[in-house]
Amino acid sequence: MVAFLPKLRRSACCTALFTLALTLRPVPAQAAHERPWLADTAAAKISQTISLPGKALWRQALPLADGSVILLREPASDENGPFLARLAAGASETTPLIPVWSSTDDKARGPKGFAPSALACDDSGTLWLIDRATAGFPPRLIHLDPVSGKVLSELDLPPEAIVQNTAFTTLAVHGQTAYLADEGGVSLTMVDMARHQATRFFAGYPTSRGHLPLTIDHHPVMGTDGHPLTRDIAYLALETNGKWLYEQAPTGPIYRLSTDLLTDPSVTPSEQMEGVTQWRGTPTVSGMTLDDKATLYLTDIENGRLLSFDTARLPHILLVAPQLVQAGIPGWARSRGDNDKSGQIWVPAGHTLLRIDLP
């Protein structure tokens, strides 16, 4: 079963908050009638399965332009291995990717408290990660060379980006702007890296809340008190031009908004909320990714499926496979040497990495 590290909460407790929020705040625009998920005539297929090391489950796969894949594992008290691994293009085994801080500024905290929680690739193809808060240290953004592990720069997040319960679960980067899903603080956070300034959006709003119980492999996830659990905003996906951002809690729905709503200081909070569109309902998913045509791909851990949702608003079931109930956050890669293909999805599933060829 896929691990859910951020704080889980009872689904019942959000009902009153949701009702109150709807009476006090603008309601996001809803998309038209949702078509059912339908099996694609040309199915995707698992073309490669690679064993992943260690005791902990793996959280995210991030393909890079050179054909390599960077992997991030879940933190675990009984796991002492590296947090990061790299699969070179064409390889069948991963190698550890260990950050090297030797050339960073003397004021950098280096490896102290290093515990990354999300990976991202920016529009220039370089690797970023968010290093979550640990005792005595604030969260930071790290710019990393994906081959040597050399830390190119690091940036402690400004104080206004962080609240007491902050737990960043997903990262997207375009230019000098970073977008982070703060599940613990229940908000979308934007960081202007050039100005070292941050703004938190939609904190506690219905668009940041999860309203349905988590369901994995057709079974609801129950807490130790016997009540069903849910999660808040956890996943982001950013179009390659940086103009449109998608956000969602694991039980959906997906919301779509223009990044201009976040980066233009003249936009009011009411205009921001009115500009958020409810894009599509989903089952319980473990993550989403976008291709270069703005098609969304989602790992459905409720039913063990790979789903897609394109700009024509057509929902597809691309693959049904039992391994996918353990899926983590997927990453899309362009097919190498064949422009007629839709690409590939790389996704960790428990202790294996799956390469899925798209139809």
Coordinates of C-alpha atoms in Angstrom, one line a residue:
M1 CA 0.0 0.0 0.0
V2 CA 1.3 3.4 -0.9
A3 CA 2.5 5.5 2.1
F4 CA 0.7 8.7 3.1
L5 CA 3.3 10.7 5.0
P6 CA 1.5 14.0 5.5
K7 CA -1.0 14.5 8.2
L8 CA -4.2 12.5 7.7
R9 CA -7.5 13.6 9.1
R10 CA -11.1 12.5 9.5
S11 CA -13.2 13.1 6.5
A12 CA -16.2 14.0 8.7
C13 CA -14.5 17.0 10.2
C14 CA -14.3 19.0 7.0
T15 CA -18.1 19.0 6.3
A16 CA -18.9 22.0 8.5
L17 CA -15.8 23.9 7.3
F18 CA -16.7 23.2 3.7
T19 CA -20.3 24.5 4.2
L20 CA -19.2 27.6 6.0
A21 CA -16.5 28.3 3.4
L22 CA -19.1 28.1 0.6
T23 CA -21.2 30.7 2.3
L24 CA -18.4 33.2 2.9
R25 CA -16.2 32.8 -0.2
P26 CA -16.8 32.7 -4.0
V27 CA -17.4 29.2 -5.3
P28 CA -14.9 28.1 -8.0
A29 CA -16.3 27.7 -11.5
Q30 CA -17.2 24.2 -12.3
A31 CA -16.5 22.4 -15.6
A32 CA -19.2 21.1 -17.8
H33 CA -20.8 17.6 -17.3
E34 CA -18.1 15.0 -16.6
R35 CA -17.8 12.1 -19.0
P36 CA -17.1 8.7 -17.4
W37 CA -13.6 7.2 -17.6
L38 CA -13.5 4.9 -20.6
A39 CA -11.0 2.3 -21.7
D40 CA -8.8 3.5 -24.5
T41 CA -8.9 1.4 -27.7
A42 CA -5.1 1.3 -27.8
A43 CA -3.9 0.5 -24.3
A44 CA -0.7 1.5 -22.6
K45 CA 1.6 -1.2 -21.5
I46 CA 4.3 -1.8 -18.9
S47 CA 7.5 -2.2 -20.9
Q48 CA 10.1 -2.3 -18.1
T49 CA 10.1 -3.2 -14.4
I50 CA 13.2 -2.2 -12.3
S51 CA 13.8 -3.2 -8.7
L52 CA 14.4 -0.3 -6.3
P53 CA 16.7 -0.5 -3.3
G54 CA 16.1 -0.2 0.4
K55 CA 13.3 -0.9 2.9
A56 CA 11.3 2.3 2.3
L57 CA 8.7 2.8 -0.4
W58 CA 9.5 5.2 -3.2
R59 CA 7.5 8.4 -3.6
Q60 CA 8.2 10.0 -7.0
A61 CA 9.8 9.4 -10.4
L62 CA 11.0 12.5 -12.4
P63 CA 12.3 11.9 -15.9
L64 CA 14.8 14.4 -17.3
A65 CA 15.5 15.5 -20.9
D66 CA 18.7 13.4 -21.1
G67 CA 16.6 10.2 -20.7
S68 CA 17.6 9.6 -17.0
V69 CA 15.0 9.3 -14.2
I70 CA 15.5 10.7 -10.7
L71 CA 13.8 8.9 -7.9
L72 CA 12.8 10.1 -4.4
R73 CA 12.0 7.7 -1.6
E74 CA 9.7 8.1 1.4
P75 CA 11.4 8.9 4.7
A76 CA 11.4 6.0 7.1
S77 CA 12.8 5.5 10.6
D78 CA 14.4 2.2 9.7
E79 CA 15.9 3.3 6.4
N80 CA 19.5 4.7 6.3
G81 CA 20.0 4.6 2.5
P82 CA 20.1 7.7 0.3
F83 CA 16.9 9.6 -0.3
L84 CA 17.6 10.0 -4.0
A85 CA 18.5 7.5 -6.8
R86 CA 19.2 8.0 -10.5
L87 CA 18.4 5.7 -13.4
A88 CA 20.7 6.5 -16.3
A89 CA 19.2 6.4 -19.8
G90 CA 19.1 2.8 -21.0
A91 CA 20.1 1.4 -17.6
S92 CA 18.4 -1.4 -15.8
E93 CA 19.6 -0.5 -12.3
T94 CA 19.6 2.7 -10.3
T95 CA 22.6 4.3 -8.6
P96 CA 22.5 6.5 -5.4
L97 CA 22.4 10.2 -6.0
I98 CA 24.0 11.9 -3.0
P99 CA 24.0 15.7 -2.8
V100 CA 27.5 17.4 -2.6
W101 CA 27.6 20.7 -0.9
S102 CA 31.3 21.4 -1.3
S103 CA 30.9 24.4 -3.6
T104 CA 28.0 26.2 -2.0
D105 CA 28.0 29.4 0.0
D106 CA 29.6 29.1 3.5
K107 CA 26.2 30.2 5.0
A108 CA 24.4 27.2 3.5
R109 CA 23.4 24.6 6.0
G110 CA 24.7 21.8 3.8
P111 CA 23.6 18.2 4.5
K112 CA 22.2 19.1 8.0
G113 CA 18.6 18.0 8.3
F114 CA 18.4 16.9 4.7
A115 CA 15.1 15.2 4.1
P116 CA 13.6 16.0 0.7
S117 CA 9.9 15.6 0.0
A118 CA 9.4 16.5 -3.6
L119 CA 11.2 16.9 -7.0
A120 CA 10.7 19.2 -9.9
C121 CA 12.2 20.0 -13.3
D122 CA 12.1 23.6 -14.4
D123 CA 11.6 25.0 -17.9
S124 CA 15.3 24.9 -18.6
G125 CA 15.5 21.2 -17.7
T126 CA 17.3 21.5 -14.4
L127 CA 16.5 19.6 -11.2
W128 CA 15.0 21.2 -8.1
L129 CA 13.8 19.7 -4.8
I130 CA 12.1 20.9 -1.7
D131 CA 13.8 19.9 1.5
R132 CA 11.1 19.7 4.2
A133 CA 11.4 21.2 7.7
T134 CA 13.3 19.3 10.3
A135 CA 14.1 20.1 13.9
G136 CA 15.8 23.5 14.0
F137 CA 15.8 24.1 10.2
P138 CA 13.3 25.7 7.9
P139 CA 12.3 24.1 4.6
R140 CA 14.5 25.1 1.6
L141 CA 14.7 24.8 -2.1
I142 CA 17.7 23.1 -3.6
H143 CA 19.0 23.3 -7.1
L144 CA 20.9 20.1 -7.9
D145 CA 23.0 18.8 -10.7
P146 CA 21.3 15.4 -11.5
V147 CA 24.5 13.6 -12.6
S148 CA 27.2 14.7 -10.1
G149 CA 24.9 15.6 -7.2
K150 CA 26.6 19.0 -6.9
V151 CA 24.3 21.5 -5.1
L152 CA 24.2 24.5 -7.3
S153 CA 22.3 26.7 -4.9
E154 CA 20.0 26.5 -1.9
L155 CA 17.4 28.9 -0.7
D156 CA 15.7 28.8 2.7
L157 CA 12.0 29.6 2.3
P158 CA 11.0 33.0 3.6
P159 CA 9.2 33.0 6.9
E160 CA 5.9 34.0 5.3
A161 CA 5.9 30.7 3.4
I162 CA 5.7 28.6 6.5
V163 CA 3.1 28.0 9.2
Q164 CA 3.2 25.7 12.2
N165 CA 1.9 22.6 10.4
T166 CA 3.6 23.1 7.0
A167 CA 4.3 19.9 5.1
F168 CA 5.2 20.5 1.5
T169 CA 4.3 17.5 -0.7
T170 CA 4.7 18.7 -4.3
L171 CA 6.8 21.2 -6.2
A172 CA 6.6 22.9 -9.6
V173 CA 9.1 25.4 -10.9
H174 CA 9.1 27.8 -13.8
G175 CA 11.8 30.5 -14.2
Q176 CA 12.3 32.1 -10.8
T177 CA 8.9 31.1 -9.5
A178 CA 8.2 28.0 -7.4
Y179 CA 4.8 26.6 -6.5
L180 CA 4.4 24.3 -3.6
A181 CA 1.5 22.2 -2.2
D182 CA 1.5 22.7 1.5
E183 CA -0.7 19.8 2.7
G184 CA 0.0 20.4 6.4
G185 CA -0.8 24.1 6.1
V186 CA -3.7 23.4 3.6
S187 CA -2.6 26.0 1.0
L188 CA -0.9 26.6 -2.3
T189 CA 2.3 28.5 -1.7
M190 CA 4.1 30.6 -4.3
V191 CA 7.8 31.6 -3.9
D192 CA 9.5 34.4 -5.9
M193 CA 13.0 33.1 -5.7
A194 CA 14.5 36.3 -7.1
R195 CA 13.0 38.5 -4.5
H196 CA 13.0 35.9 -1.7
Q197 CA 9.3 36.5 -1.1
A198 CA 6.4 34.1 -0.7
T199 CA 2.6 34.2 -0.7
R200 CA 0.2 31.6 0.5
F201 CA -3.1 31.2 -1.4
F202 CA -6.4 29.5 -0.7
A203 CA -5.5 28.5 2.9
G204 CA -8.3 26.4 4.2
Y205 CA -10.5 27.1 1.1
P206 CA -12.7 24.3 -0.3
T207 CA -10.2 24.1 -3.3
S208 CA -7.4 23.2 -0.9
R209 CA -9.5 20.6 1.2
G210 CA -10.1 17.0 0.7
H211 CA -13.7 16.1 1.2
L212 CA -13.9 12.3 0.5
P213 CA -12.3 9.3 2.3
L214 CA -9.1 7.9 0.8
T215 CA -9.8 4.6 -0.9
I216 CA -6.9 2.3 -1.9
D217 CA -7.5 -1.0 -3.8
H218 CA -11.3 -0.5 -3.3
H219 CA -10.9 -0.3 0.5
P220 CA -11.3 2.9 2.5
V221 CA -8.3 4.0 4.6
M222 CA -9.2 4.0 8.2
G223 CA -7.5 5.7 11.1
T224 CA -6.6 4.2 14.4
D225 CA -9.9 5.5 15.9
G226 CA -11.9 3.6 13.3
H227 CA -12.9 6.7 11.3
P228 CA -12.2 7.1 7.5
L229 CA -9.3 9.4 6.6
T230 CA -8.7 12.0 4.0
R231 CA -6.0 14.4 2.8
D232 CA -5.8 18.0 1.7
I233 CA -4.1 19.6 -1.3
A234 CA -1.1 17.4 -2.1
Y235 CA -0.4 17.4 -5.9
L236 CA 0.5 20.1 -8.5
A237 CA 1.2 20.0 -12.2
L238 CA 2.4 23.0 -14.2
E239 CA 2.1 23.3 -18.0
T240 CA 5.5 23.7 -19.8
N241 CA 4.9 27.3 -20.6
G242 CA 4.2 28.1 -17.0
K243 CA 0.8 29.6 -17.7
W244 CA -1.6 27.0 -16.2
L245 CA -1.4 25.3 -12.9
Y246 CA -3.4 22.2 -11.8
E247 CA -3.9 21.3 -8.1
Q248 CA -5.8 18.7 -6.2
A249 CA -6.2 16.7 -3.0
P250 CA -5.7 12.9 -3.5
T251 CA -9.4 12.3 -3.7
G252 CA -10.0 15.2 -6.2
P253 CA -11.3 17.1 -7.8
I254 CA -8.6 18.7 -10.0
Y255 CA -8.7 22.5 -10.1
R256 CA -7.2 24.5 -12.9
L257 CA -6.0 28.2 -12.7
S258 CA -3.9 30.7 -14.6
T259 CA -0.7 31.5 -12.8
D260 CA -1.4 35.1 -13.6
L261 CA -3.9 35.0 -10.7
L262 CA -1.0 34.3 -8.4
T263 CA 1.8 36.4 -9.8
D264 CA -0.1 39.6 -10.6
P265 CA -0.3 41.6 -7.3
S266 CA -3.3 43.6 -8.6
V267 CA -5.6 40.5 -8.6
T268 CA -7.8 40.5 -5.6
P269 CA -8.5 37.4 -3.4
S270 CA -12.1 37.3 -4.8
E271 CA -10.8 37.4 -8.4
Q272 CA -8.4 34.6 -7.6
M273 CA -11.1 32.4 -6.2
E274 CA -13.4 33.1 -9.1
G275 CA -10.6 32.3 -11.6
V276 CA -10.2 28.7 -10.2
T277 CA -12.1 26.1 -12.3
Q278 CA -13.1 22.7 -11.1
W279 CA -11.5 20.8 -13.9
R280 CA -12.4 17.1 -13.3
G281 CA -13.4 14.7 -10.5
T282 CA -11.1 11.8 -9.8
P283 CA -10.9 8.6 -7.8
T284 CA -8.2 8.4 -5.1
V285 CA -4.9 9.2 -6.9
S286 CA -1.3 9.1 -5.8
G287 CA -0.1 11.9 -8.1
M288 CA -0.4 13.5 -11.5
T289 CA 1.9 14.7 -14.3
L290 CA 1.5 16.6 -17.6
D291 CA 2.9 16.0 -21.0
D292 CA 4.0 18.7 -23.5
K293 CA 0.4 18.9 -25.0
A294 CA -1.1 19.6 -21.5
T295 CA -2.6 16.1 -21.2
L296 CA -2.9 15.1 -17.5
Y297 CA -1.9 11.6 -16.4
L298 CA -3.0 10.3 -13.1
T299 CA -2.1 7.2 -11.1
D300 CA -5.4 5.8 -9.7
I301 CA -4.6 3.8 -6.6
E302 CA -8.3 3.2 -5.8
N303 CA -8.7 0.9 -8.8
G304 CA -5.1 0.2 -10.0
R305 CA -5.3 2.3 -13.2
L306 CA -3.4 4.9 -15.3
L307 CA -5.8 7.6 -16.3
S308 CA -5.5 10.5 -18.7
F309 CA -7.5 13.7 -19.2
D310 CA -6.7 15.8 -22.3
T311 CA -7.4 19.4 -23.3
A312 CA -10.5 18.2 -25.3
R313 CA -11.8 17.1 -21.8
L314 CA -11.8 13.4 -22.8
P315 CA -11.1 11.0 -19.9
H316 CA -9.3 7.8 -20.7
I317 CA -8.4 4.6 -18.9
L318 CA -5.0 3.8 -20.4
L319 CA -3.9 0.8 -18.3
V320 CA -5.3 -1.5 -15.6
A321 CA -2.5 -3.2 -13.6
P322 CA -2.5 -4.5 -9.9
Q323 CA 0.9 -2.9 -9.3
L324 CA -0.6 0.6 -9.7
V325 CA -2.4 0.4 -6.3
Q326 CA 1.0 1.0 -4.9
A327 CA 1.9 3.8 -7.3
G328 CA 3.7 7.0 -6.2
I329 CA 3.9 10.3 -8.1
P330 CA 4.4 9.7 -11.9
G331 CA 6.5 11.5 -14.4
W332 CA 6.0 11.9 -18.2
A333 CA 8.9 11.5 -20.6
R334 CA 9.1 12.2 -24.3
S335 CA 9.7 9.1 -26.4
R336 CA 13.3 9.0 -27.4
G337 CA 13.9 8.8 -31.2
D338 CA 10.3 8.4 -32.2
N339 CA 8.2 11.6 -32.4
D340 CA 5.0 9.7 -33.3
K341 CA 4.7 8.2 -29.9
S342 CA 2.8 9.8 -27.0
G343 CA 5.7 9.2 -24.6
Q344 CA 6.3 7.2 -21.5
I345 CA 5.2 7.3 -17.9
W346 CA 7.7 6.4 -15.2
V347 CA 6.2 5.7 -11.8
P348 CA 7.5 4.0 -8.6
A349 CA 5.2 1.3 -7.3
G350 CA 6.3 0.0 -3.9
H351 CA 9.9 -1.2 -4.4
T352 CA 9.8 -1.3 -8.2
L353 CA 10.0 1.4 -11.0
L354 CA 7.6 0.9 -13.9
R355 CA 8.1 2.3 -17.4
I356 CA 4.7 2.5 -19.1
D357 CA 4.7 3.1 -22.9
L358 CA 1.7 5.3 -23.9
P359 CA -0.4 4.5 -27.0

